[in-house]
């Protein structure tokens, strides 16, 4: 027996393991019980508010404290949090401070100050600003409308970005359709086309004649929602654009237009240049893989000609 | 005079080896990050057709022996959508005939070519519908830049990949490039691939079947040089954000930006460095957020010169190209507006690429004068030379080890041979290359600008 205790066998080790598991489970259970009774008897909110107040009396930087103050929406902490947020570099801690300070700030003016502070970190942070604005009393549409009228270009850009989530009626974006910055124009055209019922022919002309291929490409993609003759003709011009993305998006849009668009794709394959042919071929292949096989067999062109003329 | 030599040598030694050390260590850190990303983004994702298609442009001049094998390799690439455009730049040999015969090409008429960039006249375009993504352009001779411009005009996809006709692209090279591109799709405007030496390798059906070290000593030296430059240097330059060159043998560019800067310069040599520097200049002066990166996973195999005569031609050409580009972009030197390119890249090019051969020459001459006048060589010079050699050896070993761990697995015997060759490399190879570089500078100043001969071997014969 003594020998067994001194050099424990595998069985003894298993037994010791089981005992330690049981003991640790009991300890955890007791602790959990104790915590529950403590929570029942102590008012948790007053306890945490007390902690927050105590923390505010001195400089606090612990993420836990920031999270606590933010979750309590403890309004007096807004100023201190904002002061502490200012020197933070771009990173997770800035995001935490932004979230906390946005919860503590109540009025739209205060939120605007927070937004300005965050926007100092550049365009990658604009998404964060939109997120925190969603927690304010003003609706997204109202923010969007308000900021479109601002003279600060950063707020205008933010408003255009917000427009992708909470679209305003198309006329709001008119002045940005010829903005010198391509990013502004892309967003403005996108928001305009998403919100308009049917774009005016002059507007489509302007869109597909934009000097930037990014604008033409997004235009070509969005125009596919209207299956009309006028738009299909514009998209046919897009098939011969100098940039691949415009040709590709035009072809995909035409493929989405069964009445006016798809016949144009067939006509392009039979008549247009190599660039248009390639784009049309891709789009048709996505509609039906059989088109691809027919191309390989060399049977497609006669059939397409027949289809296009017929 | 002793003090002068000491000051010159020490200054050069500290700046050169210190900066090269920084680049190697930056490469190590970057490789760790890349290692994690490659595990997160498996290559199979990039076989999806949503990734942008690529036009591969192959300028060819007197490439009769290698072109067919190179095109066959290009037709077997692992990438969802691409086209291959070979530009025959008025070759006097039978490059066009070899291609027409191998792929049964026929001239096609009424073909649209967008004249975005001015080039020489295009005589005709050849195509075979059986190879739907392969075209050959036959044009009047106008140099590599002109041929690339013609290819860019003809290309229809948003990314253009330029490769040399005597190179073999690894099957997954484009996938690797696109994986790097997918990490910063809004920013990346150009990517460069890794050039590996194919001398000594066995090539079967357009693929490197067995990779072995070259038997030729000059080719081995160049292989070591490539490893040190690409693995120890260009990864580090990418981290710093001031990559000065994407190798002309294999690079990928955003087509719209290349068109916006007017395409390749038709003045040779050094057009590969010039286009990258012009991209830097264009993006920085137009406040376009951009990145030009080097991707060590994407591999292109090439044949390097095996004789001193051909190597001398090549190095003189590189010397001329470097000096011409330094002259062209000297206005960016030290200007904060051009950020890393103005503050680090240009000073590096001026000191390391242009001045360093002359500093080495000056120090050697002064030492010789001292010896001829009956003085002994000062001991600190021996010391500096020894330390310089040790650091060069260490950086070389670090580059080879990094290459072996992360990108390319070597056999133990090959590693040992490479280490041994590193020992004597500074004794004869560096002085020889330095001499050719200075000769290239002199040629540029005397306006002598030949391309030089480059004897090709058929890929079928490149066996050990």
XYZ file of C-alpha atoms in Angstrom:
774
model
C 0.000 0.000 0.000
C 2.777 2.381 1.002
C 4.667 1.550 -2.210
C 1.577 2.367 -4.235
C 1.243 5.783 -2.555
C 4.877 6.659 -3.032
C 4.909 5.706 -6.729
C 1.323 6.320 -7.779
C -0.009 4.259 -10.606
C -2.169 5.582 -13.457
C -5.314 4.751 -11.474
C -4.213 7.022 -8.644
C -3.581 9.839 -11.094
C -7.057 9.476 -12.599
C -8.586 9.486 -9.122
C -6.628 12.595 -8.140
C -7.812 14.325 -11.309
C -11.448 13.484 -10.601
C -11.186 14.765 -7.029
C -9.635 18.045 -8.186
C -12.400 18.530 -10.768
C -15.097 17.947 -8.153
C -13.448 20.308 -5.648
C -12.995 23.094 -8.205
C -16.626 22.716 -9.372
C -17.817 23.048 -5.780
C -15.716 26.165 -5.256
C -17.078 27.753 -8.470
C -20.626 26.906 -7.468
C -20.135 28.500 -4.057
C -18.634 31.635 -5.587
C -21.481 31.937 -8.083
C -24.033 31.582 -5.295
C -22.271 34.255 -3.290
C -22.170 36.653 -6.240
C -25.866 36.109 -6.897
C -26.874 36.922 -3.343
C -24.551 39.961 -3.399
C -26.112 41.228 -6.605
C -29.601 40.695 -5.153
C -28.904 42.744 -2.047
C -26.705 45.539 -3.499
C -28.337 47.888 -6.079
C -25.999 47.306 -9.038
C -26.713 50.529 -10.914
C -26.032 52.787 -7.943
C -22.882 50.780 -7.308
C -21.574 51.275 -10.859
C -22.561 54.956 -10.916
C -20.596 55.388 -7.691
C -17.620 53.727 -9.342
C -17.972 55.954 -12.415
C -18.124 59.099 -10.277
C -15.101 58.016 -8.352
C -13.274 57.300 -11.577
C -14.183 60.721 -12.983
C -12.563 62.444 -10.027
C -9.196 61.309 -11.342
C -7.773 60.625 -14.817
C -8.993 57.254 -15.968
C -7.772 55.433 -19.015
C -8.723 51.853 -18.376
C -10.838 50.475 -21.241
C -13.081 48.794 -18.685
C -13.881 52.139 -17.087
C -14.512 53.782 -20.442
C -16.837 50.924 -21.354
C -18.592 51.225 -18.002
C -19.124 54.985 -18.291
C -20.364 54.598 -21.858
C -22.753 51.780 -21.033
C -24.243 53.877 -18.204
C -24.724 56.836 -20.590
C -23.234 58.893 -17.753
C -23.643 62.394 -19.145
C -21.092 64.284 -16.948
C -18.367 62.025 -18.376
C -18.849 63.288 -21.964
C -16.428 66.211 -21.666
C -13.705 64.150 -19.988
C -14.080 61.328 -22.478
C -13.836 63.796 -25.374
C -10.678 65.319 -23.897
C -9.178 61.860 -23.534
C -10.258 60.817 -27.032
C -8.445 63.699 -28.760
C -4.853 62.403 -28.505
C -5.812 58.794 -29.281
C -4.289 57.426 -32.510
C -6.410 55.553 -35.051
C -7.095 52.144 -33.560
C -9.417 50.091 -31.349
C -9.054 52.453 -28.387
C -10.248 55.403 -30.492
C -13.276 53.344 -31.520
C -14.009 52.563 -27.869
C -13.773 56.221 -26.828
C -15.913 57.281 -29.785
C -18.592 54.812 -28.819
C -18.521 55.860 -25.137
C -18.538 59.595 -25.806
C -21.361 59.237 -28.339
C -23.449 57.452 -25.748
C -22.777 60.150 -23.155
C -23.338 63.099 -25.524
C -27.020 63.787 -25.906
C -27.608 66.896 -27.987
C -26.958 66.946 -31.759
C -24.464 69.803 -31.290
C -22.392 67.671 -28.931
C -22.518 64.779 -31.358
C -21.299 67.054 -34.126
C -18.247 67.963 -32.038
C -17.578 64.257 -31.534
C -17.940 63.688 -35.286
C -15.457 66.470 -36.038
C -12.942 64.974 -33.631
C -13.246 61.559 -35.241
C -13.093 62.934 -38.787
C -9.621 64.299 -38.059
C -8.417 60.712 -38.526
C -9.436 60.692 -42.178
C -11.853 58.888 -44.463
C -11.417 55.391 -42.911
C -13.131 56.740 -39.764
C -16.200 58.084 -41.548
C -17.992 54.777 -41.147
C -17.533 55.099 -37.386
C -19.102 58.570 -37.460
C -22.127 57.214 -39.316
C -22.447 54.439 -36.739
C -22.459 56.802 -33.795
C -24.857 59.193 -35.503
C -27.375 56.367 -35.663
C -27.603 56.526 -31.874
C -28.667 60.191 -31.855
C -32.152 61.599 -31.501
C -32.080 62.997 -35.048
C -32.848 60.617 -37.911
C -30.209 59.753 -40.521
C -32.202 61.584 -43.194
C -32.180 64.717 -41.052
C -28.404 64.499 -40.537
C -27.923 63.921 -44.231
C -30.087 66.919 -45.155
C -28.327 69.096 -42.577
C -24.801 68.212 -43.660
C -25.433 68.484 -47.381
C -25.942 72.215 -46.753
C -22.684 72.596 -44.758
C -19.750 74.458 -46.258
C -17.200 72.029 -44.761
C -16.467 69.487 -47.562
C -15.885 66.757 -44.989
C -19.477 67.037 -43.759
C -20.706 67.072 -47.349
C -18.818 63.858 -48.067
C -20.191 62.328 -44.881
C -23.699 63.321 -45.954
C -23.178 61.658 -49.347
C -21.961 58.534 -47.578
C -24.989 58.635 -45.278
C -27.146 58.967 -48.362
C -26.212 55.409 -49.284
C -27.921 54.226 -46.078
C -30.729 56.750 -45.763
C -31.458 58.006 -49.273
C -32.928 61.459 -49.788
C -34.908 62.487 -52.897
C -32.676 62.843 -55.972
C -32.670 66.685 -56.296
C -30.662 66.974 -53.062
C -27.542 65.665 -54.799
C -27.760 67.790 -57.958
C -24.979 70.213 -57.067
C -22.544 67.354 -56.403
C -23.044 65.680 -59.795
C -20.354 67.904 -61.296
C -18.107 68.098 -58.211
C -14.383 68.178 -59.122
C -13.639 65.301 -56.734
C -14.379 61.889 -58.294
C -15.405 60.291 -54.976
C -18.068 62.949 -54.431
C -19.376 62.489 -57.963
C -19.518 58.699 -57.628
C -21.534 58.912 -54.408
C -23.808 61.664 -55.705
C -24.591 59.767 -58.910
C -25.167 56.582 -56.974
C -27.569 58.245 -54.547
C -29.352 60.059 -57.350
C -29.908 56.931 -59.433
C -30.985 54.849 -56.461
C -33.645 57.348 -55.453
C -34.956 58.477 -58.840
C -37.985 56.757 -60.354
C -36.770 57.125 -63.926
C -33.718 59.200 -64.842
C -34.126 62.075 -67.283
C -32.411 61.408 -70.668
C -30.210 64.500 -70.233
C -29.081 63.194 -66.875
C -28.121 59.827 -68.384
C -26.273 61.613 -71.182
C -24.294 63.557 -68.610
C -23.615 60.443 -66.575
C -22.274 58.350 -69.443
C -20.229 61.283 -70.717
C -18.465 61.855 -67.392
C -14.675 62.060 -67.793
C -14.075 59.643 -64.911
C -14.395 55.942 -65.671
C -15.349 55.246 -62.048
C -18.475 57.409 -62.452
C -19.337 55.853 -65.817
C -18.845 52.366 -64.376
C -21.155 52.915 -61.405
C -23.649 54.602 -63.725
C -23.580 51.675 -66.136
C -24.235 49.284 -63.267
C -27.164 51.230 -61.838
C -28.840 52.021 -65.148
C -29.621 48.332 -65.589
C -32.679 48.668 -63.333
C -34.701 50.433 -66.076
C -35.453 48.292 -69.102
C -36.118 51.113 -71.582
C -35.000 51.727 -75.143
C -33.231 55.026 -74.378
C -31.160 53.544 -71.579
C -30.296 50.434 -73.543
C -28.874 52.663 -76.304
C -26.718 54.494 -73.778
C -25.516 51.181 -72.424
C -24.665 50.050 -75.928
C -22.333 53.051 -76.157
C -20.954 51.964 -72.797
C -20.061 48.601 -74.371
C -17.517 50.433 -76.534
C -16.050 52.490 -73.692
C -12.282 52.708 -73.331
C -12.351 51.217 -69.829
C -13.032 47.589 -69.092
C -15.119 48.144 -65.952
C -17.556 50.385 -67.898
C -17.863 47.814 -70.686
C -18.285 45.002 -68.179
C -20.951 46.822 -66.129
C -22.796 47.969 -69.271
C -22.927 44.387 -70.539
C -24.133 43.084 -67.177
C -26.830 45.761 -67.070
C -27.947 44.917 -70.602
C -28.100 41.271 -69.594
C -30.456 42.250 -66.758
C -32.803 43.956 -69.259
C -34.636 41.075 -70.989
C -36.768 43.209 -73.317
C -34.413 45.897 -74.650
C -31.000 44.874 -73.329
C -30.406 41.243 -74.294
C -31.111 41.719 -78.032
C -28.494 44.490 -78.003
C -25.947 42.070 -76.565
C -26.609 39.659 -79.435
C -26.312 42.506 -81.950
C -23.017 43.604 -80.390
C -21.532 40.159 -80.755
C -22.443 40.119 -84.429
C -21.460 43.665 -85.352
C -19.468 45.618 -82.787
C -15.729 45.816 -82.127
C -13.612 43.265 -80.241
C -13.983 45.056 -76.895
C -17.783 45.157 -77.059
C -17.904 41.565 -78.285
C -15.866 40.327 -75.358
C -18.009 42.174 -72.797
C -21.254 40.992 -74.436
C -19.980 37.423 -74.590
C -19.181 37.454 -70.870
C -22.590 38.791 -69.939
C -24.401 36.285 -72.125
C -22.347 33.454 -70.700
C -23.540 34.450 -67.251
C -27.157 34.250 -68.407
C -26.698 30.802 -69.852
C -23.584 28.659 -70.046
C -24.806 27.199 -73.378
C -23.807 30.409 -75.155
C -20.209 29.733 -74.204
C -20.311 26.222 -75.735
C -21.834 27.553 -78.940
C -18.997 30.040 -79.223
C -16.452 27.302 -78.924
C -18.160 25.283 -81.651
C -18.061 28.283 -83.976
C -21.852 28.114 -84.413
C -22.689 31.232 -82.505
C -22.019 33.997 -85.002
C -24.436 32.782 -87.731
C -27.134 32.186 -85.128
C -26.587 35.580 -83.546
C -26.740 37.317 -86.907
C -30.014 35.581 -87.555
C -31.289 36.569 -84.120
C -30.100 40.172 -84.457
C -31.645 40.648 -87.903
C -34.724 38.640 -87.154
C 45.137 61.802 -46.669
C 44.673 58.923 -44.236
C 41.922 60.825 -42.499
C 40.201 61.650 -45.761
C 40.178 58.005 -46.807
C 38.941 57.019 -43.347
C 36.102 59.543 -43.437
C 35.005 58.569 -46.975
C 35.134 54.846 -46.333
C 33.390 55.051 -42.985
C 30.625 57.287 -44.329
C 29.958 55.026 -47.266
C 30.171 51.912 -45.130
C 27.765 53.219 -42.480
C 25.148 54.529 -44.940
C 25.272 51.603 -47.352
C 25.361 48.670 -44.983
C 23.143 50.380 -42.407
C 20.408 51.040 -44.924
C 20.671 47.596 -46.495
C 20.400 46.133 -42.985
C 17.228 48.152 -42.368
C 15.754 46.822 -45.616
C 16.541 43.200 -44.718
C 14.994 43.507 -41.268
C 11.937 45.245 -42.722
C 11.688 42.275 -45.110
C 11.640 39.864 -42.177
C 8.807 41.706 -40.432
C 6.823 42.030 -43.635
C 7.249 38.337 -44.333
C 5.663 37.447 -40.996
C 2.605 39.507 -41.892
C 2.476 38.038 -45.374
C 2.755 34.547 -43.914
C -0.371 35.132 -41.818
C -2.290 36.653 -44.736
C -1.423 33.754 -47.043
C -2.934 31.406 -44.507
C -6.077 33.491 -44.204
C -6.616 33.945 -47.940
C -6.260 30.622 -49.768
C -5.437 30.909 -53.471
C -8.595 29.060 -54.495
C -10.615 32.188 -53.610
C -8.862 34.100 -56.360
C -9.890 31.659 -59.073
C -13.316 33.267 -58.952
C -14.282 35.247 -62.044
C -15.028 38.342 -59.952
C -11.324 39.170 -59.878
C -10.340 41.631 -62.583
C -9.090 40.105 -65.802
C -5.511 40.740 -66.909
C -3.905 41.457 -70.286
C -0.422 39.936 -70.493
C 1.827 41.878 -72.865
C 4.959 40.203 -74.185
C 7.269 42.421 -76.252
C 9.428 40.227 -78.470
C 12.536 41.115 -80.427
C 14.682 38.304 -81.869
C 13.080 35.711 -79.599
C 12.676 32.957 -82.161
C 14.223 30.328 -79.878
C 12.227 30.922 -76.712
C 8.977 32.617 -77.705
C 6.880 29.543 -78.501
C 7.736 27.842 -75.219
C 7.086 31.060 -73.292
C 3.659 31.525 -74.926
C 2.775 27.876 -74.233
C 3.609 28.506 -70.574
C 1.443 31.615 -70.614
C -1.513 29.735 -72.097
C -1.465 27.337 -69.125
C -1.612 29.928 -66.354
C -3.879 29.332 -63.401
C -6.059 32.451 -63.538
C -9.763 32.786 -64.405
C -9.564 35.398 -67.197
C -6.644 36.787 -69.100
C -5.444 37.469 -72.630
C -1.928 37.130 -74.026
C -0.748 39.816 -76.447
C 2.673 39.190 -78.025
C 4.103 42.277 -79.735
C 6.653 41.433 -82.415
C 8.769 44.580 -82.465
C 9.975 44.258 -86.059
C 12.275 41.305 -85.283
C 14.713 40.549 -88.111
C 14.680 36.851 -87.180
C 11.693 34.523 -87.597
C 9.907 35.264 -84.302
C 6.605 35.920 -86.077
C 6.972 32.871 -88.316
C 7.656 30.609 -85.350
C 4.524 31.845 -83.596
C 2.356 31.617 -86.717
C 3.529 28.085 -87.329
C 3.156 26.871 -83.757
C -0.323 28.327 -83.213
C -1.664 28.375 -86.810
C -2.200 32.125 -86.634
C -3.801 34.100 -89.458
C -3.944 37.862 -89.968
C -7.228 39.445 -88.927
C -8.666 42.634 -90.354
C -11.040 45.374 -89.191
C -9.921 44.992 -85.602
C -10.459 47.826 -83.141
C -7.331 49.132 -81.434
C -7.750 52.060 -79.093
C -4.956 54.559 -79.662
C -4.662 55.697 -76.049
C -0.873 56.030 -76.259
C 1.113 57.024 -79.378
C 3.157 54.160 -80.843
C 4.759 53.122 -84.111
C 2.637 51.798 -86.960
C 1.043 48.386 -86.487
C 1.399 46.246 -89.589
C -1.110 43.534 -88.735
C -2.659 41.477 -85.968
C -2.609 37.662 -85.990
C -5.093 35.428 -84.228
C -6.452 31.916 -84.217
C -10.024 31.463 -82.903
C -8.948 28.140 -81.354
C -6.803 30.147 -78.921
C -9.409 32.778 -78.131
C -7.271 34.709 -75.627
C -4.084 34.917 -77.705
C -3.123 37.674 -80.166
C 0.111 38.613 -81.927
C 0.744 42.193 -83.030
C 3.323 42.787 -85.739
C 4.676 46.336 -85.656
C 7.543 48.432 -86.945
C 10.590 48.379 -84.662
C 10.521 51.083 -81.990
C 12.124 49.660 -78.872
C 10.710 47.867 -75.849
C 8.748 50.895 -74.622
C 7.032 51.324 -77.989
C 6.163 47.621 -78.137
C 4.677 47.729 -74.647
C 2.645 50.809 -75.569
C 1.255 49.055 -78.638
C 0.303 46.114 -76.419
C -1.376 48.427 -73.903
C -3.383 50.063 -76.702
C -4.497 46.663 -77.905
C -5.225 45.261 -74.431
C -8.806 45.338 -73.246
C -8.583 44.477 -69.555
C -8.126 46.854 -66.577
C -4.768 45.378 -65.496
C -1.781 44.930 -67.775
C 1.011 42.509 -66.998
C 4.308 43.045 -68.793
C 6.700 40.136 -69.087
C 9.843 39.492 -71.101
C 9.626 37.033 -73.957
C 12.544 34.998 -72.607
C 10.827 34.500 -69.257
C 8.605 31.721 -67.967
C 5.781 32.695 -65.679
C 4.963 30.363 -62.814
C 1.476 28.882 -63.215
C 0.148 30.588 -60.101
C 2.036 33.857 -60.438
C -1.021 35.929 -61.341
C -3.065 34.421 -58.502
C -0.318 35.374 -56.059
C -0.257 38.920 -57.402
C -4.014 39.216 -57.075
C -3.917 37.926 -53.512
C -1.572 40.776 -52.675
C -3.808 43.185 -54.600
C -6.899 42.016 -52.683
C -5.396 43.273 -49.429
C -5.507 46.907 -50.594
C -7.658 47.009 -53.738
C -8.317 50.741 -53.496
C -4.643 51.635 -53.243
C -2.479 49.261 -55.230
C -1.600 50.612 -58.678
C 1.338 48.381 -59.571
C 2.807 45.084 -58.416
C 6.158 43.508 -59.112
C 6.982 39.829 -59.062
C 10.038 37.848 -58.062
C 12.550 37.064 -60.798
C 14.328 33.734 -60.382
C 17.236 32.401 -62.387
C 16.283 29.501 -64.647
C 19.803 28.612 -65.838
C 20.379 25.053 -64.700
C 16.688 24.264 -64.244
C 14.862 21.610 -66.237
C 11.939 23.008 -68.186
C 9.205 20.654 -69.337
C 6.101 21.796 -71.200
C 6.554 25.404 -70.280
C 7.053 24.710 -66.582
C 10.136 24.516 -64.425
C 10.099 20.831 -63.510
C 13.333 20.680 -61.500
C 14.993 23.760 -60.115
C 18.695 23.447 -59.575
C 21.529 25.900 -59.161
C 23.251 27.073 -62.345
C 26.550 25.361 -63.115
C 27.977 28.535 -64.564
C 29.713 30.705 -61.941
C 28.504 34.035 -63.392
C 24.908 32.797 -63.415
C 25.247 31.672 -59.778
C 26.571 35.086 -58.805
C 23.615 36.734 -60.523
C 21.259 34.372 -58.745
C 22.721 35.440 -55.395
C 22.457 39.058 -56.454
C 18.786 38.612 -57.405
C 17.978 36.956 -54.061
C 19.696 39.756 -52.154
C 18.048 42.472 -54.249
C 14.527 41.063 -54.332
C 14.148 39.292 -50.992
C 16.484 41.456 -48.932
C 15.702 44.736 -50.695
C 12.402 45.098 -52.480
C 10.228 43.643 -49.714
C 11.796 46.236 -47.421
C 11.180 49.001 -49.980
C 7.531 47.963 -50.110
C 7.298 48.308 -46.323
C 8.835 51.786 -46.532
C 6.457 52.751 -49.367
C 9.103 53.899 -51.823
C 9.730 50.953 -54.162
C 11.814 52.506 -56.956
C 11.419 49.793 -59.588
C 9.150 46.996 -60.719
C 11.234 44.635 -62.786
C 10.643 44.936 -66.527
C 10.681 41.151 -66.742
C 7.483 40.804 -64.709
C 5.188 43.560 -63.490
C 1.477 44.250 -63.208
C 0.033 47.750 -63.662
C -3.362 49.441 -63.552
C -4.083 50.192 -67.208
C -5.928 53.483 -66.703
C -3.040 54.970 -64.729
C -0.447 53.804 -67.246
C -2.526 55.473 -69.973
C -2.901 58.606 -67.817
C 0.889 58.999 -67.534
C 1.312 58.472 -71.281
C 2.530 54.868 -71.219
C 6.105 53.712 -71.394
C 8.844 56.034 -72.464
C 10.094 55.162 -75.922
C 13.563 56.331 -74.940
C 15.652 53.464 -73.728
C 17.036 52.160 -71.471
C 15.562 52.030 -67.965
C 11.909 52.225 -69.036
C 10.845 49.832 -66.229
C 12.220 52.113 -63.504
C 10.989 55.210 -65.281
C 7.362 54.098 -65.391
C 7.361 53.300 -61.679
C 8.916 56.639 -60.788
C 6.403 58.404 -63.028
C 3.565 56.565 -61.295
C 4.945 57.734 -57.944
C 5.186 61.285 -59.222
C 1.729 61.279 -60.802
C -0.058 59.825 -57.775
C 1.733 62.063 -55.285
C 1.217 65.242 -57.277
C -2.489 64.424 -57.871
C -3.005 63.343 -54.222
C -4.155 59.879 -55.292
C -3.778 57.350 -52.467
C -1.616 54.607 -53.930
C 0.765 51.763 -53.230
C 3.342 50.061 -55.425
C 4.217 46.715 -53.953
C 6.530 43.798 -54.503
C 5.048 40.310 -54.268
C 7.740 37.670 -53.616
C 5.332 34.721 -54.064
C 4.681 35.517 -57.715
C 7.576 33.978 -59.589
C 8.907 34.540 -63.072
C 11.832 32.436 -64.303
C 14.388 34.011 -66.588
C 17.672 33.147 -68.251
C 20.602 35.281 -67.123
C 23.778 35.897 -69.166
C 26.435 33.228 -68.793
C 29.308 35.009 -70.500
C 31.168 38.107 -69.404
C 30.577 39.852 -72.707
C 26.778 39.605 -72.558
C 26.685 40.383 -68.842
C 28.797 43.476 -69.497
C 26.292 44.633 -72.154
C 23.422 44.114 -69.739
C 25.084 45.880 -66.804
C 26.198 48.838 -68.904
C 22.602 49.152 -70.084
C 21.356 49.055 -66.496
C 23.977 51.646 -65.539
C 22.793 53.946 -68.325
C 19.169 53.402 -67.327
C 19.844 54.218 -63.680
C 21.703 57.393 -64.453
C 19.078 58.511 -66.969
C 16.309 57.988 -64.431
C 18.247 59.801 -61.722
C 18.631 62.739 -64.111
C 14.929 62.627 -64.996
C 13.633 62.527 -61.431
C 16.244 64.592 -59.651
C 13.651 67.327 -59.123
C 11.973 65.041 -56.547
C 15.193 64.767 -54.503
C 14.725 65.768 -50.846
C 11.289 67.317 -51.388
C 8.802 66.440 -48.614
C 5.971 66.786 -51.132
C 7.131 63.498 -52.656
C 7.249 61.794 -49.239
C 9.300 58.569 -49.045
C 10.185 58.739 -52.737
C 11.657 62.226 -52.403
C 13.165 61.806 -48.962
C 14.491 58.229 -49.065
C 14.284 56.611 -52.511
C 15.904 59.392 -54.537
C 18.716 59.984 -51.988
C 19.286 56.218 -51.982
C 19.438 56.092 -55.772
C 21.828 59.016 -55.925
C 24.178 57.743 -53.218
C 24.012 53.980 -53.704
C 23.326 53.613 -57.405
C 25.187 56.628 -58.742
C 27.845 57.786 -56.274
C 28.858 54.533 -54.601
C 30.845 53.117 -57.568
C 32.828 56.333 -57.690
C 33.434 56.319 -53.926
C 34.700 52.746 -54.129
C 36.892 53.665 -57.096
C 38.212 56.758 -55.326
C 39.056 54.863 -52.145
C 40.793 52.122 -54.123
C 42.811 54.662 -56.131
C 43.840 56.618 -53.038
C 44.914 53.427 -51.321
C 46.936 52.460 -54.392
C 48.616 55.881 -54.420
C 49.528 55.453 -50.741
C 51.008 52.027 -51.408
C 52.935 53.249 -54.458
C 54.433 56.047 -52.363
C 55.829 53.498 -49.984
C 53.186 53.782 -47.226
C 51.517 50.730 -45.779
C 47.745 50.302 -46.113
C 46.238 51.863 -42.964
C 44.949 49.138 -40.612
C 41.531 50.780 -40.245
C 40.947 50.210 -43.983
C 41.559 46.501 -43.545
C 39.241 46.597 -40.541
C 36.473 48.428 -42.437
C 36.836 46.094 -45.409
C 36.595 43.083 -43.095
C 33.536 44.420 -41.261
C 31.924 45.356 -44.590
C 32.528 41.857 -45.908
C 31.118 40.259 -42.732
C 27.969 42.429 -42.888
C 27.504 41.760 -46.589
C 27.908 38.033 -45.948
C 25.435 38.160 -43.034
C 22.826 40.093 -45.028
C 23.261 37.638 -47.896
C 22.766 34.672 -45.560
C 19.717 36.313 -43.980
C 18.193 36.890 -47.417
C 18.795 33.280 -48.492
C 17.377 31.922 -45.229
C 14.312 34.167 -45.534
C 13.828 33.039 -49.110
C 14.177 29.394 -48.070
C 11.773 29.645 -45.131
C 9.059 31.727 -46.723
C 9.106 31.476 -50.473
C 11.348 28.964 -52.142
C 12.667 25.740 -50.684
C 16.320 24.972 -51.455
C 18.094 21.653 -51.065
C 20.720 21.615 -48.301
C 23.526 21.118 -50.798
C 22.310 24.103 -52.828
C 22.094 26.277 -49.709
C 25.644 25.334 -48.803
C 26.864 26.175 -52.295
C 25.114 29.547 -52.164
C 26.699 30.333 -48.772
C 30.146 29.403 -50.087
C 29.677 31.571 -53.161
C 28.706 34.487 -50.925
C 32.208 34.342 -49.448
C 34.078 35.221 -52.621
C 31.353 37.317 -54.266
C 32.668 40.708 -53.021
C 36.207 39.881 -54.083
C 35.678 39.700 -57.833
C 32.019 39.970 -58.816
C 31.196 43.310 -57.167
C 34.287 45.110 -58.554
C 33.499 43.767 -62.025
C 29.872 44.913 -61.880
C 30.919 48.287 -60.446
C 33.295 48.780 -63.350
C 30.524 48.045 -65.882
C 28.189 50.407 -64.103
C 30.715 53.245 -64.397
C 31.247 52.297 -68.053
C 27.482 52.557 -68.553
C 27.460 56.057 -67.019
C 30.234 57.118 -69.381
C 28.332 55.662 -72.347
C 25.255 57.693 -71.412
C 27.291 60.880 -71.171
C 28.845 60.114 -74.575
C 25.335 59.361 -75.899
C 26.261 55.817 -76.902
C 23.102 53.787 -76.450
C 23.225 50.266 -77.888
C 20.861 47.567 -76.565
C 23.648 44.975 -76.818
C 23.543 41.319 -77.741
C 21.659 38.763 -75.724
C 22.192 35.206 -76.864
C 19.166 33.087 -76.019
C 19.020 29.377 -75.412
C 15.948 27.405 -76.225
C 14.082 26.431 -73.040
C 14.309 22.818 -74.129
C 18.083 22.914 -73.800
C 18.171 24.535 -70.363
C 18.950 21.369 -68.507
C 21.744 20.903 -66.017
